[in-house]
Amino acid sequence: AQKITQTQPGMFVQEKEAVTLDCTYDTSDQSYGLFWYKQPSSGEMIFLIYQGSYDEQNATEGRYSLNFQKARKSANLVISASQLGDSAMYFCAMRTNNDMRFGAGTRLTVKP
Amino acid sequence: DGGITQSPKYLFRKEGQNVTLSCEQNLNHDAMYWYRQDPGQGLRLIYYSQIVNDFQKGDIAEGYSVSREKKESFPLTVTSAQKNPTAFYLCASSPWTYGSYNEQFFGPGTRLTVL
């Protein structure tokens, strides 16, 4: 069965510093997609970044980058130059053709 | 503006009552999804639909029902058989292409409380 693990329930980072949020996954499928979403206190899920299992380059979207290590089955999110508005819950997710799984999330708090 | 709307934002229900949560999208997406989120936890898939008049159970479908009569709409009914329905419910949609993993777009959610 597919599984997503986020081992950091909470993280703190100083404003303007970089932070890495961990995500590991387990699947027997060769083809899959990995996603990161941000959930502010309002509750809406905001898509941040995507990595396909066959993509050789790590995905980047502005201040977000995904550190994809396929052999280790990890897909860590790196946020550079943290801003106060980055404080939120962050969810890692994996999608296969017939399944979509989310991790338990990491609550990131950015300190001024 | 394109997007996903969910209504109502807050919903209160008495035990033993069925209640229907609305989800509408004007993004022309083929696939739609319903998730449940409990406090401090991730999302769990209830039902999903890839095309009109077809839907599949997710991990926690018991006590829920859906319909997909129109491409734009995917309502979720929480029945009295759902033992612990108090939760935050999120609807999502995405384009559907076999073998391609498009991101899901989410609505603002409905917070259901059983009194």
PDB file of C-alpha atoms in Angstrom:
ATOM      1  CA  ALA A   1       0.000   0.000   0.000  1.00  0.00           C
ATOM      2  CA  GLN A   2       1.109   3.547  -0.658  1.00  0.00           C
ATOM      3  CA  LYS A   3       2.280   5.553   2.318  1.00  0.00           C
ATOM      4  CA  ILE A   4       3.554   9.071   2.948  1.00  0.00           C
ATOM      5  CA  THR A   5       5.520   9.919   6.087  1.00  0.00           C
ATOM      6  CA  GLN A   6       6.255  13.374   7.429  1.00  0.00           C
ATOM      7  CA  THR A   7       8.284  12.958  10.606  1.00  0.00           C
ATOM      8  CA  GLN A   8       8.338  16.600  11.732  1.00  0.00           C
ATOM      9  CA  PRO A   9       5.077  17.619  13.425  1.00  0.00           C
ATOM     10  CA  GLY A  10       6.396  21.153  13.891  1.00  0.00           C
ATOM     11  CA  MET A  11       9.292  23.252  12.654  1.00  0.00           C
ATOM     12  CA  PHE A  12      10.565  26.734  13.489  1.00  0.00           C
ATOM     13  CA  VAL A  13      12.674  28.915  11.224  1.00  0.00           C
ATOM     14  CA  GLN A  14      13.985  32.420  11.489  1.00  0.00           C
ATOM     15  CA  GLU A  15      12.711  34.906   8.926  1.00  0.00           C
ATOM     16  CA  LYS A  16      14.916  35.060   5.805  1.00  0.00           C
ATOM     17  CA  GLU A  17      16.552  31.704   6.519  1.00  0.00           C
ATOM     18  CA  ALA A  18      16.014  28.482   4.555  1.00  0.00           C
ATOM     19  CA  VAL A  19      14.138  25.472   5.930  1.00  0.00           C
ATOM     20  CA  THR A  20      13.748  21.860   4.815  1.00  0.00           C
ATOM     21  CA  LEU A  21      10.568  19.893   5.420  1.00  0.00           C
ATOM     22  CA  ASP A  22      11.011  16.140   5.235  1.00  0.00           C
ATOM     23  CA  CYS A  23       8.870  13.676   3.313  1.00  0.00           C
ATOM     24  CA  THR A  24       9.413   9.996   2.623  1.00  0.00           C
ATOM     25  CA  TYR A  25       7.128   7.757   0.651  1.00  0.00           C
ATOM     26  CA  ASP A  26       6.553   4.094   0.005  1.00  0.00           C
ATOM     27  CA  THR A  27       5.119   2.644  -3.178  1.00  0.00           C
ATOM     28  CA  SER A  28       5.675  -0.323  -5.456  1.00  0.00           C
ATOM     29  CA  ASP A  29       4.538   1.679  -8.477  1.00  0.00           C
ATOM     30  CA  GLN A  30       7.222   2.826 -10.912  1.00  0.00           C
ATOM     31  CA  SER A  31       5.206   5.810 -12.051  1.00  0.00           C
ATOM     32  CA  TYR A  32       3.939   8.381  -9.574  1.00  0.00           C
ATOM     33  CA  GLY A  33       3.756  12.072  -8.851  1.00  0.00           C
ATOM     34  CA  LEU A  34       4.821  13.889  -5.705  1.00  0.00           C
ATOM     35  CA  PHE A  35       3.236  17.126  -4.529  1.00  0.00           C
ATOM     36  CA  TRP A  36       3.584  19.676  -1.775  1.00  0.00           C
ATOM     37  CA  TYR A  37       0.651  21.746  -0.574  1.00  0.00           C
ATOM     38  CA  LYS A  38       0.430  24.626   1.891  1.00  0.00           C
ATOM     39  CA  GLN A  39      -2.570  24.986   4.172  1.00  0.00           C
ATOM     40  CA  PRO A  40      -2.904  28.348   5.955  1.00  0.00           C
ATOM     41  CA  SER A  41      -5.203  28.752   8.922  1.00  0.00           C
ATOM     42  CA  SER A  42      -8.079  29.512   6.536  1.00  0.00           C
ATOM     43  CA  GLY A  43      -8.063  25.830   5.580  1.00  0.00           C
ATOM     44  CA  GLU A  44      -7.686  26.052   1.822  1.00  0.00           C
ATOM     45  CA  MET A  45      -5.028  23.849   0.232  1.00  0.00           C
ATOM     46  CA  ILE A  46      -2.565  25.705  -1.990  1.00  0.00           C
ATOM     47  CA  PHE A  47      -0.478  23.771  -4.513  1.00  0.00           C
ATOM     48  CA  LEU A  48       3.231  24.571  -4.275  1.00  0.00           C
ATOM     49  CA  ILE A  49       5.324  22.188  -6.351  1.00  0.00           C
ATOM     50  CA  TYR A  50       5.265  18.910  -8.290  1.00  0.00           C
ATOM     51  CA  GLN A  51       7.861  16.225  -9.061  1.00  0.00           C
ATOM     52  CA  GLY A  52       7.271  13.321 -11.418  1.00  0.00           C
ATOM     53  CA  SER A  53       8.931  10.014 -10.677  1.00  0.00           C
ATOM     54  CA  TYR A  54      10.712  10.054 -14.034  1.00  0.00           C
ATOM     55  CA  ASP A  55      11.862  13.649 -13.785  1.00  0.00           C
ATOM     56  CA  GLU A  56      15.634  13.745 -13.558  1.00  0.00           C
ATOM     57  CA  GLN A  57      15.883  17.342 -12.428  1.00  0.00           C
ATOM     58  CA  ASN A  58      14.654  18.557  -9.066  1.00  0.00           C
ATOM     59  CA  ALA A  59      11.569  20.753  -9.388  1.00  0.00           C
ATOM     60  CA  THR A  60      11.764  24.444  -8.492  1.00  0.00           C
ATOM     61  CA  GLU A  61       9.043  27.088  -8.204  1.00  0.00           C
ATOM     62  CA  GLY A  62      10.272  30.448  -7.027  1.00  0.00           C
ATOM     63  CA  ARG A  63      11.400  30.082  -3.402  1.00  0.00           C
ATOM     64  CA  TYR A  64      10.303  26.441  -3.313  1.00  0.00           C
ATOM     65  CA  SER A  65      12.435  23.524  -4.447  1.00  0.00           C
ATOM     66  CA  LEU A  66      11.950  19.815  -4.097  1.00  0.00           C
ATOM     67  CA  ASN A  67      14.944  17.684  -3.160  1.00  0.00           C
ATOM     68  CA  PHE A  68      14.017  14.414  -4.883  1.00  0.00           C
ATOM     69  CA  GLN A  69      16.082  11.358  -3.975  1.00  0.00           C
ATOM     70  CA  LYS A  70      14.392   8.467  -5.725  1.00  0.00           C
ATOM     71  CA  ALA A  71      16.562   5.664  -4.366  1.00  0.00           C
ATOM     72  CA  ARG A  72      15.897   6.846  -0.835  1.00  0.00           C
ATOM     73  CA  LYS A  73      12.220   7.523  -1.614  1.00  0.00           C
ATOM     74  CA  SER A  74      12.376  11.011  -0.233  1.00  0.00           C
ATOM     75  CA  ALA A  75      10.910  14.259  -1.539  1.00  0.00           C
ATOM     76  CA  ASN A  76      11.901  17.035   0.829  1.00  0.00           C
ATOM     77  CA  LEU A  77      10.616  20.579   0.375  1.00  0.00           C
ATOM     78  CA  VAL A  78      13.122  23.403   0.695  1.00  0.00           C
ATOM     79  CA  ILE A  79      11.832  26.920   1.282  1.00  0.00           C
ATOM     80  CA  SER A  80      14.462  29.593   0.812  1.00  0.00           C
ATOM     81  CA  ALA A  81      14.382  33.070   2.360  1.00  0.00           C
ATOM     82  CA  SER A  82      11.458  32.298   4.689  1.00  0.00           C
ATOM     83  CA  GLN A  83       8.771  34.935   5.106  1.00  0.00           C
ATOM     84  CA  LEU A  84       6.267  35.438   7.898  1.00  0.00           C
ATOM     85  CA  GLY A  85       3.507  34.478   5.463  1.00  0.00           C
ATOM     86  CA  ASP A  86       5.057  31.038   5.084  1.00  0.00           C
ATOM     87  CA  SER A  87       3.742  30.067   8.515  1.00  0.00           C
ATOM     88  CA  ALA A  88       1.232  27.294   7.786  1.00  0.00           C
ATOM     89  CA  MET A  89       0.746  23.543   7.618  1.00  0.00           C
ATOM     90  CA  TYR A  90       2.608  21.815   4.805  1.00  0.00           C
ATOM     91  CA  PHE A  91       1.504  18.509   3.331  1.00  0.00           C
ATOM     92  CA  CYS A  92       3.394  16.119   1.135  1.00  0.00           C
ATOM     93  CA  ALA A  93       1.283  13.963  -1.193  1.00  0.00           C
ATOM     94  CA  MET A  94       1.807  11.149  -3.666  1.00  0.00           C
ATOM     95  CA  ARG A  95      -0.391  10.267  -6.585  1.00  0.00           C
ATOM     96  CA  THR A  96      -0.530   7.095  -8.635  1.00  0.00           C
ATOM     97  CA  ASN A  97      -3.123   6.223 -11.251  1.00  0.00           C
ATOM     98  CA  ASN A  98      -5.592   4.941  -8.729  1.00  0.00           C
ATOM     99  CA  ASP A  99      -4.577   6.542  -5.485  1.00  0.00           C
ATOM    100  CA  MET A 100      -3.789   9.845  -3.803  1.00  0.00           C
ATOM    101  CA  ARG A 101      -2.158   9.899  -0.360  1.00  0.00           C
ATOM    102  CA  PHE A 102      -1.309  12.745   1.969  1.00  0.00           C
ATOM    103  CA  GLY A 103       1.129  12.842   4.844  1.00  0.00           C
ATOM    104  CA  ALA A 104       0.129  14.015   8.324  1.00  0.00           C
ATOM    105  CA  GLY A 105       1.678  17.420   7.727  1.00  0.00           C
ATOM    106  CA  THR A 106       4.310  19.682   9.265  1.00  0.00           C
ATOM    107  CA  ARG A 107       3.402  22.944  10.962  1.00  0.00           C
ATOM    108  CA  LEU A 108       5.957  25.581  10.028  1.00  0.00           C
ATOM    109  CA  THR A 109       6.314  28.702  12.139  1.00  0.00           C
ATOM    110  CA  VAL A 110       8.443  31.568  10.864  1.00  0.00           C
ATOM    111  CA  LYS A 111       9.886  33.756  13.610  1.00  0.00           C
ATOM    112  CA  PRO A 112      10.498  37.481  13.039  1.00  0.00           C
TER     113      PRO A 112
ATOM    114  CA  ASP B   1     -13.030  33.661 -12.268  1.00  0.00           C
ATOM    115  CA  GLY B   2     -12.335  29.942 -12.482  1.00  0.00           C
ATOM    116  CA  GLY B   3     -12.325  27.910  -9.329  1.00  0.00           C
ATOM    117  CA  ILE B   4     -14.039  25.567  -6.950  1.00  0.00           C
ATOM    118  CA  THR B   5     -16.824  26.590  -4.620  1.00  0.00           C
ATOM    119  CA  GLN B   6     -18.038  24.712  -1.606  1.00  0.00           C
ATOM    120  CA  SER B   7     -21.078  25.515   0.416  1.00  0.00           C
ATOM    121  CA  PRO B   8     -21.870  26.050   3.130  1.00  0.00           C
ATOM    122  CA  LYS B   9     -18.669  27.084   4.890  1.00  0.00           C
ATOM    123  CA  TYR B  10     -20.000  25.929   8.258  1.00  0.00           C
ATOM    124  CA  LEU B  11     -22.654  23.287   8.775  1.00  0.00           C
ATOM    125  CA  PHE B  12     -24.294  21.992  11.902  1.00  0.00           C
ATOM    126  CA  ARG B  13     -26.192  18.745  11.971  1.00  0.00           C
ATOM    127  CA  LYS B  14     -28.131  16.846  14.561  1.00  0.00           C
ATOM    128  CA  GLU B  15     -27.319  13.220  15.111  1.00  0.00           C
ATOM    129  CA  GLY B  16     -29.319  10.933  12.870  1.00  0.00           C
ATOM    130  CA  GLN B  17     -29.717  13.451  10.064  1.00  0.00           C
ATOM    131  CA  ASN B  18     -28.326  13.206   6.563  1.00  0.00           C
ATOM    132  CA  VAL B  19     -26.643  16.316   5.183  1.00  0.00           C
ATOM    133  CA  THR B  20     -25.362  17.203   1.721  1.00  0.00           C
ATOM    134  CA  LEU B  21     -22.233  19.241   1.049  1.00  0.00           C
ATOM    135  CA  SER B  22     -22.044  21.085  -2.234  1.00  0.00           C
ATOM    136  CA  CYS B  23     -19.030  21.243  -4.554  1.00  0.00           C
ATOM    137  CA  GLU B  24     -19.031  23.049  -7.904  1.00  0.00           C
ATOM    138  CA  GLN B  25     -16.167  23.738 -10.297  1.00  0.00           C
ATOM    139  CA  ASN B  26     -15.949  25.800 -13.487  1.00  0.00           C
ATOM    140  CA  LEU B  27     -12.437  24.701 -14.426  1.00  0.00           C
ATOM    141  CA  ASN B  28     -13.695  22.102 -16.925  1.00  0.00           C
ATOM    142  CA  HIS B  29     -11.867  19.398 -14.980  1.00  0.00           C
ATOM    143  CA  ASP B  30     -12.809  15.783 -15.526  1.00  0.00           C
ATOM    144  CA  ALA B  31     -11.859  14.481 -12.085  1.00  0.00           C
ATOM    145  CA  MET B  32     -13.299  15.507  -8.731  1.00  0.00           C
ATOM    146  CA  TYR B  33     -12.496  14.360  -5.203  1.00  0.00           C
ATOM    147  CA  TRP B  34     -13.771  14.538  -1.660  1.00  0.00           C
ATOM    148  CA  TYR B  35     -11.429  14.489   1.327  1.00  0.00           C
ATOM    149  CA  ARG B  36     -11.928  14.502   5.053  1.00  0.00           C
ATOM    150  CA  GLN B  37      -9.490  16.221   7.415  1.00  0.00           C
ATOM    151  CA  ASP B  38      -9.504  15.716  11.166  1.00  0.00           C
ATOM    152  CA  PRO B  39      -7.652  18.095  13.529  1.00  0.00           C
ATOM    153  CA  GLY B  40      -3.883  17.739  13.295  1.00  0.00           C
ATOM    154  CA  GLN B  41      -4.091  15.170  10.534  1.00  0.00           C
ATOM    155  CA  GLY B  42      -3.663  14.933   6.809  1.00  0.00           C
ATOM    156  CA  LEU B  43      -6.366  14.421   4.207  1.00  0.00           C
ATOM    157  CA  ARG B  44      -8.114  11.130   3.680  1.00  0.00           C
ATOM    158  CA  LEU B  45      -9.881  10.300   0.443  1.00  0.00           C
ATOM    159  CA  ILE B  46     -13.610   9.588   0.687  1.00  0.00           C
ATOM    160  CA  TYR B  47     -14.707   9.320  -2.961  1.00  0.00           C
ATOM    161  CA  TYR B  48     -13.441  10.358  -6.347  1.00  0.00           C
ATOM    162  CA  SER B  49     -14.894  10.583  -9.827  1.00  0.00           C
ATOM    163  CA  GLN B  50     -12.987  10.609 -13.095  1.00  0.00           C
ATOM    164  CA  ILE B  51     -15.960  11.077 -15.423  1.00  0.00           C
ATOM    165  CA  VAL B  52     -19.648  11.900 -15.244  1.00  0.00           C
ATOM    166  CA  ASN B  53     -21.880   9.135 -13.884  1.00  0.00           C
ATOM    167  CA  ASP B  54     -18.923   7.207 -12.481  1.00  0.00           C
ATOM    168  CA  PHE B  55     -17.244   7.361  -9.078  1.00  0.00           C
ATOM    169  CA  GLN B  56     -14.986   5.212  -6.931  1.00  0.00           C
ATOM    170  CA  LYS B  57     -14.656   4.670  -3.197  1.00  0.00           C
ATOM    171  CA  GLY B  58     -11.624   5.999  -1.402  1.00  0.00           C
ATOM    172  CA  ASP B  59     -10.223   4.815   1.904  1.00  0.00           C
ATOM    173  CA  ILE B  60     -13.072   5.976   4.132  1.00  0.00           C
ATOM    174  CA  ALA B  61     -16.251   5.785   2.021  1.00  0.00           C
ATOM    175  CA  GLU B  62     -18.413   4.118   4.675  1.00  0.00           C
ATOM    176  CA  GLY B  63     -21.255   6.385   5.761  1.00  0.00           C
ATOM    177  CA  TYR B  64     -20.891   8.684   2.741  1.00  0.00           C
ATOM    178  CA  SER B  65     -22.479   8.806  -0.697  1.00  0.00           C
ATOM    179  CA  VAL B  66     -21.864  10.886  -3.824  1.00  0.00           C
ATOM    180  CA  SER B  67     -23.303  11.531  -7.256  1.00  0.00           C
ATOM    181  CA  ARG B  68     -21.806  12.914 -10.463  1.00  0.00           C
ATOM    182  CA  GLU B  69     -24.665  13.815 -12.766  1.00  0.00           C
ATOM    183  CA  LYS B  70     -22.873  16.867 -14.187  1.00  0.00           C
ATOM    184  CA  LYS B  71     -19.225  17.498 -14.896  1.00  0.00           C
ATOM    185  CA  GLU B  72     -19.284  20.653 -12.776  1.00  0.00           C
ATOM    186  CA  SER B  73     -20.873  19.187  -9.660  1.00  0.00           C
ATOM    187  CA  PHE B  74     -19.911  16.502  -7.149  1.00  0.00           C
ATOM    188  CA  PRO B  75     -22.097  16.675  -4.022  1.00  0.00           C
ATOM    189  CA  LEU B  76     -21.268  14.636  -0.943  1.00  0.00           C
ATOM    190  CA  THR B  77     -23.949  13.287   1.396  1.00  0.00           C
ATOM    191  CA  VAL B  78     -22.959  12.479   4.943  1.00  0.00           C
ATOM    192  CA  THR B  79     -25.452   9.894   6.103  1.00  0.00           C
ATOM    193  CA  SER B  80     -26.547   8.957   9.590  1.00  0.00           C
ATOM    194  CA  ALA B  81     -24.464   5.808   9.182  1.00  0.00           C
ATOM    195  CA  GLN B  82     -21.276   7.856   9.467  1.00  0.00           C
ATOM    196  CA  LYS B  83     -20.389   7.396  13.128  1.00  0.00           C
ATOM    197  CA  ASN B  84     -18.106  10.370  13.619  1.00  0.00           C
ATOM    198  CA  PRO B  85     -18.857  12.960  10.921  1.00  0.00           C
ATOM    199  CA  THR B  86     -17.515  16.064  12.651  1.00  0.00           C
ATOM    200  CA  ALA B  87     -14.591  17.141  10.461  1.00  0.00           C
ATOM    201  CA  PHE B  88     -13.367  19.534   7.788  1.00  0.00           C
ATOM    202  CA  TYR B  89     -14.364  18.445   4.277  1.00  0.00           C
ATOM    203  CA  LEU B  90     -12.408  19.477   1.213  1.00  0.00           C
ATOM    204  CA  CYS B  91     -13.433  19.091  -2.398  1.00  0.00           C
ATOM    205  CA  ALA B  92     -10.865  19.097  -5.192  1.00  0.00           C
ATOM    206  CA  SER B  93     -10.720  18.782  -8.957  1.00  0.00           C
ATOM    207  CA  SER B  94      -8.051  18.120 -11.546  1.00  0.00           C
ATOM    208  CA  PRO B  95      -7.676  17.396 -15.232  1.00  0.00           C
ATOM    209  CA  TRP B  96      -7.567  13.656 -15.843  1.00  0.00           C
ATOM    210  CA  THR B  97      -4.992  12.106 -18.111  1.00  0.00           C
ATOM    211  CA  TYR B  98      -3.995   8.498 -17.594  1.00  0.00           C
ATOM    212  CA  GLY B  99      -0.356   8.311 -16.628  1.00  0.00           C
ATOM    213  CA  SER B 100      -0.121  12.033 -15.947  1.00  0.00           C
ATOM    214  CA  TYR B 101      -0.301  13.423 -12.457  1.00  0.00           C
ATOM    215  CA  ASN B 102      -1.876  16.841 -12.541  1.00  0.00           C
ATOM    216  CA  GLU B 103      -2.135  18.833  -9.347  1.00  0.00           C
ATOM    217  CA  GLN B 104      -5.476  19.047  -7.624  1.00  0.00           C
ATOM    218  CA  PHE B 105      -7.197  22.366  -7.099  1.00  0.00           C
ATOM    219  CA  PHE B 106      -9.035  22.655  -3.814  1.00  0.00           C
ATOM    220  CA  GLY B 107     -12.129  24.455  -2.660  1.00  0.00           C
ATOM    221  CA  PRO B 108     -12.276  26.467   0.576  1.00  0.00           C
ATOM    222  CA  GLY B 109     -13.778  23.583   2.556  1.00  0.00           C
ATOM    223  CA  THR B 110     -16.850  22.941   4.693  1.00  0.00           C
ATOM    224  CA  ARG B 111     -16.574  22.501   8.433  1.00  0.00           C
ATOM    225  CA  LEU B 112     -19.226  20.060   9.612  1.00  0.00           C
ATOM    226  CA  THR B 113     -20.173  19.802  13.270  1.00  0.00           C
ATOM    227  CA  VAL B 114     -22.573  17.229  14.631  1.00  0.00           C
ATOM    228  CA  LEU B 115     -24.447  18.467  17.692  1.00  0.00           C
TER     229      LEU B 115
END
